[in-house]
Amino acid sequence: MVVQEAKLVVRNLSVYYGDFPALSSIDLSIPFGAATAVIGGSGAGKSSLLRSLCRMNELWDNVRTEGQVLLDGQDIYDPDVDVTEVRRRV
Ligand SMILES: Nc1ncnc2c1ncn2[C@@H]1O[C@H](COP(=O)(O)OP(=O)(O)O)[C@@H](O)[C@H]1O
Ligand SMILES: [Mg+2]
């Protein structure tokens, strides 16, 4: 098996809607060029996870995101990141 380099790395990601923790301390790694599935029951947090990978959660004003999402090694939550460009790449 060929070991693929991670394209996207999530470290210690938590997402809160107000005080409600929708995601708690998620770690995962998504390789380049492979299909990756996110599976879980209704309300498990799939949409919250996917939105957090392209900074779409912050479109709600009661959302708080903690942790890192590294795209090609760069944290997309860095304050100087161009959000539109990040969303296009993700
Ligand atoms: N904008 C929001 N405001 C408050 N709670 C939310 C919001 N979006 C999702 N939630 C809650 O977060 C949890 C995860 O939801 P979601 O990410 O939509 O799960 P899934 O996509 O797996 O069904 C659920 O309990 C849901 O009610
Ligand atoms: Mg969903």
PDB file of N, CA, C and O and ligand atoms in Angstrom, residues 41-48 50-51, ligand 2:
ATOM      1  N   GLY A  41     -25.134   9.155  12.420  1.00  0.00           N
ATOM      2  CA  GLY A  41     -26.573   9.381  12.505  1.00  0.00           C
ATOM      3  C   GLY A  41     -26.927  10.856  12.434  1.00  0.00           C
ATOM      4  O   GLY A  41     -26.048  11.728  12.481  1.00  0.00           O
ATOM      5  N   SER A  42     -28.220  11.116  12.302  1.00  0.00           N
ATOM      6  CA  SER A  42     -28.694  12.491  12.268  1.00  0.00           C
ATOM      7  C   SER A  42     -28.291  13.211  13.552  1.00  0.00           C
ATOM      8  O   SER A  42     -28.482  12.701  14.659  1.00  0.00           O
ATOM      9  N   GLY A  43     -27.692  14.384  13.405  1.00  0.00           N
ATOM     10  CA  GLY A  43     -27.273  15.162  14.561  1.00  0.00           C
ATOM     11  C   GLY A  43     -25.904  14.784  15.101  1.00  0.00           C
ATOM     12  O   GLY A  43     -25.452  15.346  16.105  1.00  0.00           O
ATOM     13  N   ALA A  44     -25.214  13.853  14.443  1.00  0.00           N
ATOM     14  CA  ALA A  44     -23.895  13.423  14.923  1.00  0.00           C
ATOM     15  C   ALA A  44     -22.843  14.521  14.763  1.00  0.00           C
ATOM     16  O   ALA A  44     -21.825  14.507  15.456  1.00  0.00           O
ATOM     17  N   GLY A  45     -23.073  15.429  13.813  1.00  0.00           N
ATOM     18  CA  GLY A  45     -22.122  16.517  13.610  1.00  0.00           C
ATOM     19  C   GLY A  45     -21.440  16.511  12.254  1.00  0.00           C
ATOM     20  O   GLY A  45     -20.464  17.240  12.048  1.00  0.00           O
ATOM     21  N   LYS A  46     -21.966  15.716  11.315  1.00  0.00           N
ATOM     22  CA  LYS A  46     -21.335  15.631   9.986  1.00  0.00           C
ATOM     23  C   LYS A  46     -21.306  16.993   9.296  1.00  0.00           C
ATOM     24  O   LYS A  46     -20.267  17.414   8.792  1.00  0.00           O
ATOM     25  N   SER A  47     -22.444  17.670   9.257  1.00  0.00           N
ATOM     26  CA  SER A  47     -22.493  18.966   8.567  1.00  0.00           C
ATOM     27  C   SER A  47     -21.635  19.999   9.291  1.00  0.00           C
ATOM     28  O   SER A  47     -20.963  20.815   8.653  1.00  0.00           O
ATOM     29  N   SER A  48     -21.638  19.946  10.623  1.00  0.00           N
ATOM     30  CA  SER A  48     -20.793  20.879  11.394  1.00  0.00           C
ATOM     31  C   SER A  48     -19.321  20.658  11.073  1.00  0.00           C
ATOM     32  O   SER A  48     -18.555  21.621  10.916  1.00  0.00           O
ATOM     33  N   LEU A  50     -18.064  19.308   8.227  1.00  0.00           N
ATOM     34  CA  LEU A  50     -17.772  19.744   6.860  1.00  0.00           C
ATOM     35  C   LEU A  50     -17.732  21.270   6.767  1.00  0.00           C
ATOM     36  O   LEU A  50     -16.862  21.833   6.098  1.00  0.00           O
ATOM     37  N   ARG A  51     -18.659  21.940   7.463  1.00  0.00           N
ATOM     38  CA  ARG A  51     -18.637  23.414   7.435  1.00  0.00           C
ATOM     39  C   ARG A  51     -17.367  23.958   8.068  1.00  0.00           C
ATOM     40  O   ARG A  51     -16.803  24.954   7.602  1.00  0.00           O
TER      41      ARG A  51
HETATM   42 MG    MG B   2     -26.125  17.198   8.068  1.00  0.00          MG
END
